[in-house]
Amino acid sequence: MPWTRRVGFIGLFALALACSEPEAASPAGDAASPPLPAAAPAAPTDDMQVPPPLLPRGLITNEAGVTPGYVLFNPSMSDTAYLVDNLGRVVHIWKTPYAPGGAMELLPNGHLLRGARDPEMLGFKTGGTGGILQELDWEGRVVWEWKLSDAGHVLHHDIEVLPSGNVLVLAWDVKTPAEARRAGRRIDQIPEQGLWPDVVLEIEPLRPRGAKIVWEWHVWDHLVQDHDPDADHHGDPAQAIGRLDLNAGAHAPQVDPAQLEQLKALGYVPADATPEDLRSDFLHVNAVAYHAGLDQIALSSPVMGEVWILDHGTTTVEAKGSSGGRAGQGGDFLYRWGNPAAYRRGSAAEQIFFYQHDVRWIPDGWPGAGNLMVFNNGRGRPGGAWSSVDEWTPPRGANGRYAQPSAGAFAPAALAWRYRAPDPASLFAPVISGAQRLENGNTLICAGTGGRFLEVTPAGEIVWEYRNPFWGDVRNVDGSLPQPRIDERPFAVFRATRVPADSPELVGRTLAPLDPQPAWYEWKPKAP
């Protein structure tokens, strides 16, 4: 299927999983520190030991210093998006026909751009799949849809609205086992379904149902491998640091059967998915961000433990090669950070990110402006599993280009800021989740697997905390509502977004608490 065709609907998805995410004490921020030593934190208290529905829900903390405004979120198995105020009261909802498909954004006109899951999706049995992107007006009417969901391609995880009104989306592009072998992938690391390399598409909405692809970037155009001298892309990964080592993630840990069952229970993957199905998603890019001043794109690959920066100032033709564009490097990585072992410029001991999500640039004029930030999930972190929010300063010159090391890893050698709980293991979300820097210097954190939102100050003080009390109303195929077991996470949320009270998106909108308030989910044990 040619990528330049016009398609009729749009989609995405990403959310939920089940995992421990217990109560945390008041957190502390680590300023200008190197990666923290994995100093034997206590084993995480597992929410599986306490039914998540029985934990405190709704508003937990509301202190002086919280950002005036609202928080937008969509529970992972719900067809409803919620806007809540700082007292935890729902002031607006959007009802849709579909389960969520990952990220969503409020547009300047107050419309909601929302990823959704295609109920007729073909072949993609892994987390993050979507297929449909919808624009809903304030009353919930669909004013635009686009769909990219077929046997060879599907949209997934994240979206980013550009100043032009165009939208960046992520997609998978299926490569057969034969194509993977020709590219130099290790044969023992090629699943039966082949590989799903990631693609970034810029689409121009064509309302009411359509879109035009106006720019694209394929990671498959930027490979290097030293496994097979007779295959394509043969070279030294340590000398081709602008390219992806096709075998760098060959030893990445796979989902075990117990974890896969949790994913199924939340609807994050289909009920018939197997560990083999998940292996094709060998990069799992889960976030896309854009910096208008630099005309650059940031991507997060949790499997690689890296963030990549791309030049958006290329044509689609230039984006396929290694020259042209604003930086003169075509579509090669301008910069990468988080795991120098991925490009043979460091050891496993130097890895910083462990299954990270939600890369973002901090906006100009805000504390930390120009820095990058991620929610570092901590899954597989040596010494213990704990999550953090990590901020760092990339080595960018006045011309927007990055210092290219002739040897060793990309700078910096230390973080600019880190948030972690005093008991690190008390904040652990192994998948999904995110973090958003706010204009006053606070940071909103979504520990997604437990549906827990925190706003913290630069010093790490919690000034607001809320636990999502809503669960899924997306029905099973037979029309029944799914019922969670005691060991499932029914309140998971892919990402939460702070919407300040003076945001243009909310001008002229009625934001009084709904009366009556939407009912919280009430957990009832199944009959024996």
Short mmCIF file of C-alpha atoms in Angstrom, two decimals:
data_model
loop_
_atom_site.label_atom_id
_atom_site.label_comp_id
_atom_site.label_asym_id
_atom_site.label_seq_id
_atom_site.Cartn_x
_atom_site.Cartn_y
_atom_site.Cartn_z
CA MET A 1 0.00 0.00 0.00
CA PRO A 2 1.56 3.36 -0.92
CA TRP A 3 1.87 5.73 2.02
CA THR A 4 0.96 8.71 -0.13
CA ARG A 5 -2.58 7.53 -0.75
CA ARG A 6 -5.56 9.30 0.80
CA VAL A 7 -7.21 7.28 3.50
CA GLY A 8 -10.68 7.60 4.99
CA PHE A 9 -10.79 7.44 8.91
CA ILE A 10 -7.86 7.87 11.64
CA GLY A 11 -6.71 6.04 14.62
CA LEU A 12 -4.43 5.20 17.38
CA PHE A 13 -4.31 3.48 20.67
CA ALA A 14 -2.26 2.96 23.73
CA LEU A 15 -3.14 2.56 27.29
CA ALA A 16 -3.46 0.38 30.22
CA LEU A 17 -1.75 -2.58 31.73
CA ALA A 18 -1.92 -3.90 35.22
CA CYS A 19 0.89 -3.58 37.69
CA SER A 20 1.79 -2.41 41.15
CA GLU A 21 1.57 1.30 41.87
CA PRO A 22 1.08 1.78 45.61
CA GLU A 23 0.82 4.79 47.89
CA ALA A 24 3.91 6.99 48.00
CA ALA A 25 5.27 9.28 50.65
CA SER A 26 6.01 12.94 49.89
CA PRO A 27 8.58 12.93 47.06
CA ALA A 28 11.93 14.65 46.69
CA GLY A 29 13.56 16.11 43.58
CA ASP A 30 17.19 15.44 42.69
CA ALA A 31 18.75 18.51 41.06
CA ALA A 32 21.57 18.28 38.51
CA SER A 33 22.37 14.75 39.57
CA PRO A 34 23.86 11.91 37.56
CA PRO A 35 21.79 8.79 37.10
CA LEU A 36 20.93 7.67 40.60
CA PRO A 37 22.60 4.51 41.87
CA ALA A 38 20.33 1.53 42.00
CA ALA A 39 20.75 1.37 45.75
CA ALA A 40 18.65 -1.56 46.85
CA PRO A 41 15.27 0.04 47.50
CA ALA A 42 12.76 -2.08 49.30
CA ALA A 43 10.65 -4.40 47.19
CA PRO A 44 7.60 -2.58 45.78
CA THR A 45 4.41 -2.86 47.73
CA ASP A 46 2.19 -4.53 45.18
CA ASP A 47 -1.28 -3.18 44.58
CA MET A 48 -2.23 -6.76 43.79
CA GLN A 49 -2.18 -7.35 47.54
CA VAL A 50 -4.93 -4.75 47.96
CA PRO A 51 -7.78 -4.67 45.44
CA PRO A 52 -7.24 -1.43 43.46
CA PRO A 53 -10.94 -0.57 43.69
CA LEU A 54 -10.60 -0.53 47.50
CA LEU A 55 -7.71 1.95 47.55
CA PRO A 56 -8.60 5.62 48.17
CA ARG A 57 -9.95 7.12 44.97
CA GLY A 58 -10.74 10.59 43.71
CA LEU A 59 -9.05 13.63 45.28
CA ILE A 60 -6.29 12.75 47.75
CA THR A 61 -4.37 16.04 48.13
CA ASN A 62 -5.03 19.67 47.14
CA GLU A 63 -2.48 22.10 48.61
CA ALA A 64 -1.42 25.70 48.06
CA GLY A 65 0.80 26.03 45.00
CA VAL A 66 -1.20 23.74 42.73
CA THR A 67 -1.69 25.03 39.18
CA PRO A 68 -5.20 26.51 38.78
CA GLY A 69 -7.07 24.52 36.19
CA TYR A 70 -8.17 21.05 35.19
CA VAL A 71 -6.84 17.61 34.27
CA LEU A 72 -7.89 15.72 31.14
CA PHE A 73 -7.76 11.91 30.99
CA ASN A 74 -9.45 8.82 29.56
CA PRO A 75 -9.48 5.51 31.50
CA SER A 76 -8.08 2.70 29.43
CA MET A 77 -11.23 0.62 29.06
CA SER A 78 -13.67 3.52 28.95
CA ASP A 79 -15.42 5.23 26.06
CA THR A 80 -15.51 8.43 28.13
CA ALA A 81 -12.92 11.20 28.49
CA TYR A 82 -13.07 13.29 31.67
CA LEU A 83 -12.08 16.83 32.61
CA VAL A 84 -11.78 17.25 36.41
CA ASP A 85 -11.09 20.35 38.49
CA ASN A 86 -8.64 20.66 41.38
CA LEU A 87 -11.29 19.47 43.82
CA GLY A 88 -11.62 16.24 41.86
CA ARG A 89 -15.05 17.15 40.45
CA VAL A 90 -15.91 16.27 36.86
CA VAL A 91 -16.75 19.44 34.91
CA HIS A 92 -17.05 17.95 31.42
CA ILE A 93 -17.12 14.60 29.63
CA TRP A 94 -16.88 13.40 26.03
CA LYS A 95 -18.64 10.13 25.17
CA THR A 96 -17.47 8.17 22.12
CA PRO A 97 -18.26 4.83 20.47
CA TYR A 98 -14.69 3.53 20.86
CA ALA A 99 -12.18 2.55 23.51
CA PRO A 100 -9.31 5.02 23.72
CA GLY A 101 -6.34 4.75 21.38
CA GLY A 102 -3.64 6.48 23.39
CA ALA A 103 -2.97 10.20 23.50
CA MET A 104 -5.46 13.01 23.13
CA GLU A 105 -5.22 16.80 22.96
CA LEU A 106 -7.54 19.74 23.40
CA LEU A 107 -7.40 21.91 20.29
CA PRO A 108 -7.42 25.73 20.42
CA ASN A 109 -11.12 25.73 19.45
CA GLY A 110 -11.99 23.51 22.43
CA HIS A 111 -12.42 20.38 20.33
CA LEU A 112 -10.92 17.11 21.54
CA LEU A 113 -8.55 15.22 19.26
CA ARG A 114 -8.61 11.65 20.51
CA GLY A 115 -7.00 8.40 19.49
CA ALA A 116 -9.37 5.43 19.35
CA ARG A 117 -9.15 1.69 18.92
CA ASP A 118 -10.41 0.16 15.68
CA PRO A 119 -12.69 -2.76 16.66
CA GLU A 120 -11.98 -4.35 13.26
CA MET A 121 -8.18 -4.14 13.46
CA LEU A 122 -6.31 -6.84 11.55
CA GLY A 123 -3.26 -8.73 12.76
CA PHE A 124 -1.73 -6.34 15.32
CA LYS A 125 -1.91 -8.13 18.66
CA THR A 126 0.18 -5.89 20.85
CA GLY A 127 -0.18 -2.95 23.20
CA GLY A 128 -0.59 0.55 21.84
CA THR A 129 -2.59 -0.22 18.71
CA GLY A 130 -5.33 2.17 17.67
CA GLY A 131 -6.44 2.78 14.11
CA ILE A 132 -8.85 5.70 14.46
CA LEU A 133 -8.33 9.40 15.19
CA GLN A 134 -11.43 11.44 16.00
CA GLU A 135 -12.02 15.15 16.48
CA LEU A 136 -14.97 15.79 18.78
CA ASP A 137 -16.58 19.16 19.36
CA TRP A 138 -17.39 20.33 22.90
CA GLU A 139 -20.75 18.52 22.79
CA GLY A 140 -19.10 15.27 21.71
CA ARG A 141 -20.15 15.32 18.06
CA VAL A 142 -17.59 13.79 15.70
CA VAL A 143 -16.50 16.46 13.23
CA TRP A 144 -13.59 14.52 11.71
CA GLU A 145 -12.36 10.92 11.54
CA TRP A 146 -9.52 9.23 9.71
CA LYS A 147 -8.60 5.57 9.75
CA LEU A 148 -5.33 3.81 8.95
CA SER A 149 -5.77 0.20 9.98
CA ASP A 150 -5.18 -2.67 7.59
CA ALA A 151 -3.10 -5.84 7.45
CA GLY A 152 0.10 -3.94 6.68
CA HIS A 153 -0.17 -0.71 8.66
CA VAL A 154 -1.81 0.64 11.78
CA LEU A 155 -1.58 3.84 13.77
CA HIS A 156 -0.48 3.54 17.37
CA HIS A 157 0.21 5.32 20.65
CA ASP A 158 0.69 9.04 20.17
CA ILE A 159 -0.21 12.20 18.26
CA GLU A 160 1.23 15.72 18.10
CA VAL A 161 -0.67 18.69 16.66
CA LEU A 162 1.58 21.05 14.69
CA PRO A 163 1.21 24.86 14.53
CA SER A 164 -0.11 24.44 10.97
CA GLY A 165 -2.99 22.28 12.19
CA ASN A 166 -1.45 19.17 10.65
CA VAL A 167 -0.94 16.19 12.93
CA LEU A 168 2.07 13.94 13.51
CA VAL A 169 1.07 10.30 14.08
CA LEU A 170 2.94 7.06 14.67
CA ALA A 171 2.35 3.91 12.61
CA TRP A 172 3.76 0.44 12.14
CA ASP A 173 4.76 -0.74 8.66
CA VAL A 174 4.91 -4.55 8.43
CA LYS A 175 8.08 -6.13 7.03
CA THR A 176 8.01 -9.80 6.13
CA PRO A 177 10.53 -12.29 7.55
CA ALA A 178 12.29 -12.28 4.16
CA GLU A 179 12.59 -8.47 4.23
CA ALA A 180 13.94 -8.63 7.78
CA ARG A 181 16.58 -11.18 6.74
CA ARG A 182 17.66 -9.06 3.77
CA ALA A 183 18.02 -6.09 6.09
CA GLY A 184 20.40 -8.06 8.34
CA ARG A 185 18.22 -8.98 11.31
CA ARG A 186 19.41 -12.06 13.19
CA ILE A 187 17.36 -15.00 11.96
CA ASP A 188 16.65 -16.23 15.50
CA GLN A 189 15.16 -12.82 16.26
CA ILE A 190 12.66 -12.71 13.40
CA PRO A 191 9.11 -13.62 14.47
CA GLU A 192 6.79 -15.50 12.15
CA GLN A 193 4.88 -12.27 11.49
CA GLY A 194 8.06 -10.39 10.59
CA LEU A 195 8.95 -7.00 12.08
CA TRP A 196 6.93 -3.84 12.58
CA PRO A 197 9.31 -0.88 12.19
CA ASP A 198 7.95 2.51 13.17
CA VAL A 199 6.90 5.31 10.83
CA VAL A 200 6.16 8.97 11.54
CA LEU A 201 3.50 10.51 9.31
CA GLU A 202 2.43 14.13 9.03
CA ILE A 203 -1.19 14.27 7.93
CA GLU A 204 -3.35 17.15 6.76
CA PRO A 205 -6.93 16.61 7.95
CA LEU A 206 -9.49 16.56 5.14
CA ARG A 207 -12.81 17.00 6.89
CA PRO A 208 -15.14 15.35 7.50
CA ARG A 209 -13.55 11.95 6.76
CA GLY A 210 -10.11 11.87 5.26
CA ALA A 211 -6.50 12.95 5.45
CA LYS A 212 -3.57 13.59 3.15
CA ILE A 213 -0.11 12.35 4.09
CA VAL A 214 2.21 15.29 3.42
CA TRP A 215 5.47 14.06 5.02
CA GLU A 216 6.83 10.77 6.30
CA TRP A 217 9.86 9.25 7.97
CA HIS A 218 10.64 5.52 8.20
CA VAL A 219 13.15 4.08 10.65
CA TRP A 220 13.62 1.23 8.13
CA ASP A 221 15.46 3.74 5.89
CA HIS A 222 18.07 4.34 8.62
CA LEU A 223 19.51 0.98 9.62
CA VAL A 224 22.97 -0.43 10.24
CA GLN A 225 24.00 -3.97 11.18
CA ASP A 226 27.24 -5.90 11.57
CA HIS A 227 25.68 -9.36 11.79
CA ASP A 228 25.58 -10.37 8.11
CA PRO A 229 28.10 -8.92 5.65
CA ASP A 230 25.98 -10.17 2.74
CA ALA A 231 22.81 -8.42 3.89
CA ASP A 232 21.85 -4.78 3.43
CA HIS A 233 23.07 -1.97 5.70
CA HIS A 234 26.28 -3.71 6.75
CA GLY A 235 28.58 -1.48 8.77
CA ASP A 236 29.88 -0.57 12.21
CA PRO A 237 27.07 0.67 14.51
CA ALA A 238 29.59 2.61 16.59
CA GLN A 239 30.55 4.63 13.51
CA ALA A 240 27.00 5.03 12.17
CA ILE A 241 25.48 6.61 15.27
CA GLY A 242 22.78 8.33 13.23
CA ARG A 243 21.33 4.95 12.32
CA LEU A 244 19.54 2.19 14.21
CA ASP A 245 21.48 -1.01 14.88
CA LEU A 246 18.89 -3.52 13.66
CA ASN A 247 20.05 -6.10 16.20
CA ALA A 248 20.59 -3.79 19.18
CA GLY A 249 17.40 -4.90 20.88
CA ALA A 250 17.74 -8.57 20.07
CA HIS A 251 18.27 -9.45 23.71
CA ALA A 252 15.54 -7.19 25.10
CA PRO A 253 13.38 -8.95 27.72
CA GLN A 254 10.15 -10.38 26.42
CA VAL A 255 6.72 -10.30 28.04
CA ASP A 256 6.25 -13.33 30.27
CA PRO A 257 2.95 -15.27 30.28
CA ALA A 258 1.73 -13.79 33.58
CA GLN A 259 2.32 -10.26 32.35
CA LEU A 260 0.61 -11.05 29.08
CA GLU A 261 -2.47 -12.25 30.97
CA GLN A 262 -2.60 -8.91 32.78
CA LEU A 263 -2.42 -7.09 29.45
CA LYS A 264 -5.29 -9.18 28.14
CA ALA A 265 -7.38 -8.58 31.24
CA LEU A 266 -7.31 -4.85 30.68
CA GLY A 267 -7.99 -5.10 26.97
CA TYR A 268 -4.52 -3.75 26.17
CA VAL A 269 -3.92 -6.70 23.84
CA PRO A 270 -6.44 -9.12 22.26
CA ALA A 271 -7.53 -12.16 24.24
CA ASP A 272 -5.83 -14.51 21.77
CA ALA A 273 -2.44 -12.72 21.77
CA THR A 274 0.70 -14.78 22.41
CA PRO A 275 4.23 -13.72 23.42
CA GLU A 276 5.23 -14.37 19.82
CA ASP A 277 2.73 -11.74 18.64
CA LEU A 278 4.41 -9.08 20.74
CA ARG A 279 7.93 -9.76 19.42
CA SER A 280 7.23 -8.14 16.05
CA ASP A 281 6.91 -4.76 17.74
CA PHE A 282 10.67 -4.64 18.22
CA LEU A 283 10.99 -0.88 18.91
CA HIS A 284 7.58 0.04 20.39
CA VAL A 285 7.97 3.78 19.81
CA ASN A 286 5.41 5.20 22.22
CA ALA A 287 5.69 8.99 22.03
CA VAL A 288 6.20 11.75 19.47
CA ALA A 289 6.90 15.41 20.32
CA TYR A 290 7.60 18.49 18.19
CA HIS A 291 9.65 21.66 18.76
CA ALA A 292 8.42 24.40 16.44
CA GLY A 293 11.44 26.68 16.88
CA LEU A 294 13.87 23.91 15.93
CA ASP A 295 11.52 22.12 13.51
CA GLN A 296 12.58 18.85 15.14
CA ILE A 297 10.78 15.71 16.25
CA ALA A 298 11.52 13.66 19.36
CA LEU A 299 10.65 9.95 19.57
CA SER A 300 10.74 7.56 22.53
CA SER A 301 11.68 3.89 22.02
CA PRO A 302 11.37 2.06 25.36
CA VAL A 303 12.77 -1.20 24.00
CA MET A 304 15.98 0.60 23.02
CA GLY A 305 15.89 2.73 26.18
CA GLU A 306 16.46 5.79 24.00
CA VAL A 307 15.06 9.11 22.85
CA TRP A 308 15.82 10.05 19.22
CA ILE A 309 15.72 13.49 17.60
CA LEU A 310 14.85 13.88 13.90
CA ASP A 311 15.00 16.79 11.47
CA HIS A 312 11.49 17.69 10.35
CA GLY A 313 12.98 20.28 8.00
CA THR A 314 13.43 17.70 5.26
CA THR A 315 11.39 16.67 2.30
CA THR A 316 10.05 13.14 2.34
CA VAL A 317 12.76 12.22 -0.17
CA GLU A 318 15.48 13.75 2.02
CA ALA A 319 14.04 12.00 5.07
CA LYS A 320 14.86 8.66 3.41
CA GLY A 321 18.58 9.44 3.18
CA SER A 322 21.48 10.89 5.17
CA SER A 323 21.82 14.35 3.63
CA GLY A 324 19.68 17.42 3.14
CA GLY A 325 17.29 19.19 5.46
CA ARG A 326 18.06 21.95 7.95
CA ALA A 327 20.79 19.96 9.69
CA GLY A 328 22.20 18.39 6.52
CA GLN A 329 21.76 14.87 7.88
CA GLY A 330 18.56 13.87 6.11
CA GLY A 331 16.48 11.47 8.19
CA ASP A 332 19.33 10.09 10.30
CA PHE A 333 19.16 10.63 14.05
CA LEU A 334 20.46 14.10 14.92
CA TYR A 335 20.77 13.08 18.55
CA ARG A 336 20.02 10.11 20.79
CA TRP A 337 20.19 9.63 24.54
CA GLY A 338 19.36 7.20 27.30
CA ASN A 339 21.30 4.05 26.41
CA PRO A 340 24.69 4.41 24.68
CA ALA A 341 25.00 0.62 24.44
CA ALA A 342 22.34 0.78 21.71
CA TYR A 343 24.94 2.31 19.38
CA ARG A 344 28.05 0.62 20.85
CA ARG A 345 29.30 3.75 22.62
CA GLY A 346 28.80 2.57 26.19
CA SER A 347 28.06 -0.34 28.47
CA ALA A 348 24.83 -1.62 29.95
CA ALA A 349 25.85 0.01 33.23
CA GLU A 350 25.48 3.43 31.58
CA GLN A 351 21.85 2.91 30.60
CA ILE A 352 19.59 5.60 32.08
CA PHE A 353 16.12 4.90 30.68
CA PHE A 354 14.21 1.74 31.47
CA TYR A 355 11.07 1.45 29.34
CA GLN A 356 10.46 5.21 29.33
CA HIS A 357 7.34 7.00 28.04
CA ASP A 358 6.11 10.46 27.03
CA VAL A 359 9.16 12.40 25.83
CA ARG A 360 8.50 16.17 25.80
CA TRP A 361 10.39 19.40 25.21
CA ILE A 362 9.93 21.99 27.95
CA PRO A 363 8.44 25.10 26.28
CA ASP A 364 10.35 28.35 25.83
CA GLY A 365 10.11 30.72 28.78
CA TRP A 366 9.26 27.98 31.29
CA PRO A 367 11.62 26.58 33.96
CA GLY A 368 13.95 24.17 32.14
CA ALA A 369 13.11 25.63 28.72
CA GLY A 370 14.65 23.64 25.87
CA ASN A 371 15.33 20.61 28.04
CA LEU A 372 13.81 17.20 27.35
CA MET A 373 11.86 15.15 29.88
CA VAL A 374 10.47 11.62 30.12
CA PHE A 375 8.63 9.41 32.56
CA ASN A 376 11.31 6.79 33.23
CA ASN A 377 9.20 3.75 34.12
CA GLY A 378 12.07 1.81 35.70
CA ARG A 379 10.98 -1.57 34.35
CA GLY A 380 14.12 -3.72 34.54
CA ARG A 381 16.10 -1.05 36.38
CA PRO A 382 19.12 -2.70 38.05
CA GLY A 383 18.74 -2.98 41.80
CA GLY A 384 14.98 -2.57 41.91
CA ALA A 385 11.92 -1.42 40.03
CA TRP A 386 11.00 2.23 40.62
CA SER A 387 9.81 5.06 38.41
CA SER A 388 11.18 8.58 38.07
CA VAL A 389 10.71 11.71 35.99
CA ASP A 390 14.02 12.56 34.29
CA GLU A 391 15.00 15.88 32.71
CA TRP A 392 18.21 16.55 30.79
CA THR A 393 19.87 19.27 28.71
CA PRO A 394 20.84 18.18 25.18
CA PRO A 395 24.14 19.55 23.75
CA ARG A 396 22.54 21.80 21.18
CA GLY A 397 24.35 24.72 19.57
CA ALA A 398 22.91 28.10 18.57
CA ASN A 399 22.19 26.72 15.09
CA GLY A 400 19.95 23.99 16.54
CA ARG A 401 22.47 21.26 15.75
CA TYR A 402 23.79 18.75 18.24
CA ALA A 403 27.41 18.05 19.10
CA GLN A 404 28.32 14.77 17.40
CA PRO A 405 30.82 12.82 19.52
CA SER A 406 33.76 11.33 17.61
CA ALA A 407 34.05 8.78 20.41
CA GLY A 408 31.96 7.94 23.42
CA ALA A 409 28.30 8.73 24.02
CA PHE A 410 26.18 11.77 23.31
CA ALA A 411 26.17 14.36 26.11
CA PRO A 412 25.18 15.15 28.79
CA ALA A 413 26.77 12.91 31.38
CA ALA A 414 24.24 13.87 34.06
CA LEU A 415 20.58 14.71 34.48
CA ALA A 416 19.43 18.28 35.03
CA TRP A 417 16.62 17.18 37.40
CA ARG A 418 14.96 14.04 38.63
CA TYR A 419 11.82 13.40 40.62
CA ARG A 420 11.55 10.24 42.68
CA ALA A 421 9.75 9.28 45.84
CA PRO A 422 11.83 9.10 49.06
CA ASP A 423 11.01 5.41 49.03
CA PRO A 424 11.71 4.93 45.30
CA ALA A 425 9.81 1.66 45.05
CA SER A 426 6.63 3.30 46.30
CA LEU A 427 6.17 4.93 42.87
CA PHE A 428 6.35 2.27 40.17
CA ALA A 429 4.40 2.13 36.92
CA PRO A 430 6.03 -0.40 34.57
CA VAL A 431 4.22 0.74 31.42
CA ILE A 432 2.22 3.66 29.98
CA SER A 433 2.44 6.88 32.15
CA GLY A 434 3.79 10.38 31.49
CA ALA A 435 5.00 13.70 32.86
CA GLN A 436 4.24 17.30 31.87
CA ARG A 437 6.23 20.39 32.93
CA LEU A 438 3.95 23.29 33.85
CA GLU A 439 4.53 27.02 33.41
CA ASN A 440 5.09 27.62 37.14
CA GLY A 441 7.82 24.97 37.26
CA ASN A 442 5.63 22.25 38.75
CA THR A 443 5.34 18.88 37.02
CA LEU A 444 2.20 16.81 36.51
CA ILE A 445 2.91 13.09 36.72
CA CYS A 446 0.65 10.28 35.55
CA ALA A 447 1.62 6.94 37.07
CA GLY A 448 -0.61 5.24 34.57
CA THR A 449 -0.95 1.65 35.69
CA GLY A 450 -2.61 2.71 38.95
CA GLY A 451 -4.44 5.70 37.46
CA ARG A 452 -2.59 7.98 39.89
CA PHE A 453 -1.91 11.66 39.11
CA LEU A 454 0.50 13.88 41.07
CA GLU A 455 1.48 17.52 40.69
CA VAL A 456 4.84 18.16 42.35
CA THR A 457 6.94 21.29 42.88
CA PRO A 458 10.58 21.57 41.69
CA ALA A 459 11.59 20.54 45.21
CA GLY A 460 9.44 17.43 44.95
CA GLU A 461 6.58 18.44 47.22
CA ILE A 462 3.20 16.95 46.32
CA VAL A 463 0.64 19.75 45.98
CA TRP A 464 -2.07 17.74 44.23
CA GLU A 465 -2.92 14.05 44.01
CA TYR A 466 -5.87 12.28 42.43
CA ARG A 467 -6.66 8.63 41.76
CA ASN A 468 -8.90 7.84 38.83
CA PRO A 469 -12.17 6.37 40.19
CA PHE A 470 -13.69 5.50 36.81
CA TRP A 471 -13.39 2.23 34.99
CA GLY A 472 -14.37 0.70 31.69
CA ASP A 473 -17.71 0.95 30.04
CA VAL A 474 -16.46 -0.47 26.74
CA ARG A 475 -18.53 -3.58 26.23
CA ASN A 476 -17.50 -7.07 25.26
CA VAL A 477 -18.45 -8.50 21.86
CA ASP A 478 -21.53 -10.11 23.43
CA GLY A 479 -22.66 -6.75 24.82
CA SER A 480 -21.74 -7.46 28.45
CA LEU A 481 -19.45 -5.29 30.54
CA PRO A 482 -16.06 -6.84 31.39
CA GLN A 483 -15.65 -7.58 35.09
CA PRO A 484 -12.19 -7.25 36.66
CA ARG A 485 -10.69 -9.85 38.92
CA ILE A 486 -9.20 -8.74 42.21
CA ASP A 487 -5.69 -8.77 40.69
CA GLU A 488 -6.44 -6.53 37.71
CA ARG A 489 -5.91 -2.82 37.27
CA PRO A 490 -9.23 -1.43 36.12
CA PHE A 491 -8.26 2.23 36.61
CA ALA A 492 -5.23 2.49 34.31
CA VAL A 493 -4.73 5.68 32.28
CA PHE A 494 -2.30 6.11 29.36
CA ARG A 495 -1.60 9.78 30.03
CA ALA A 496 -3.08 12.77 31.87
CA THR A 497 -2.80 16.42 30.80
CA ARG A 498 -3.02 19.56 32.91
CA VAL A 499 -5.16 22.25 31.23
CA PRO A 500 -4.59 25.63 32.96
CA ALA A 501 -7.68 27.64 33.84
CA ASP A 502 -6.73 30.45 31.44
CA SER A 503 -6.09 28.17 28.45
CA PRO A 504 -7.63 29.42 25.19
CA GLU A 505 -9.16 25.96 24.73
CA LEU A 506 -11.52 26.70 27.64
CA VAL A 507 -12.54 30.27 26.81
CA GLY A 508 -16.32 30.64 26.92
CA ARG A 509 -16.90 27.11 28.17
CA THR A 510 -19.16 26.21 31.08
CA LEU A 511 -16.99 24.42 33.61
CA ALA A 512 -19.28 24.00 36.61
CA PRO A 513 -19.23 20.58 38.30
CA LEU A 514 -21.66 18.19 36.67
CA ASP A 515 -24.77 17.47 38.70
CA PRO A 516 -25.08 14.64 39.29
CA GLN A 517 -21.44 13.61 39.15
CA PRO A 518 -20.59 10.50 37.08
CA ALA A 519 -20.76 7.38 39.21
CA TRP A 520 -17.50 5.89 40.40
CA TYR A 521 -16.81 2.28 39.60
CA GLU A 522 -17.90 -0.04 42.40
CA TRP A 523 -15.97 -3.28 42.59
CA LYS A 524 -17.95 -6.35 43.49
CA PRO A 525 -16.29 -9.75 43.88
CA LYS A 526 -17.48 -12.44 41.56
CA ALA A 527 -19.68 -15.14 42.95
CA PRO A 528 -17.75 -18.35 43.65
#
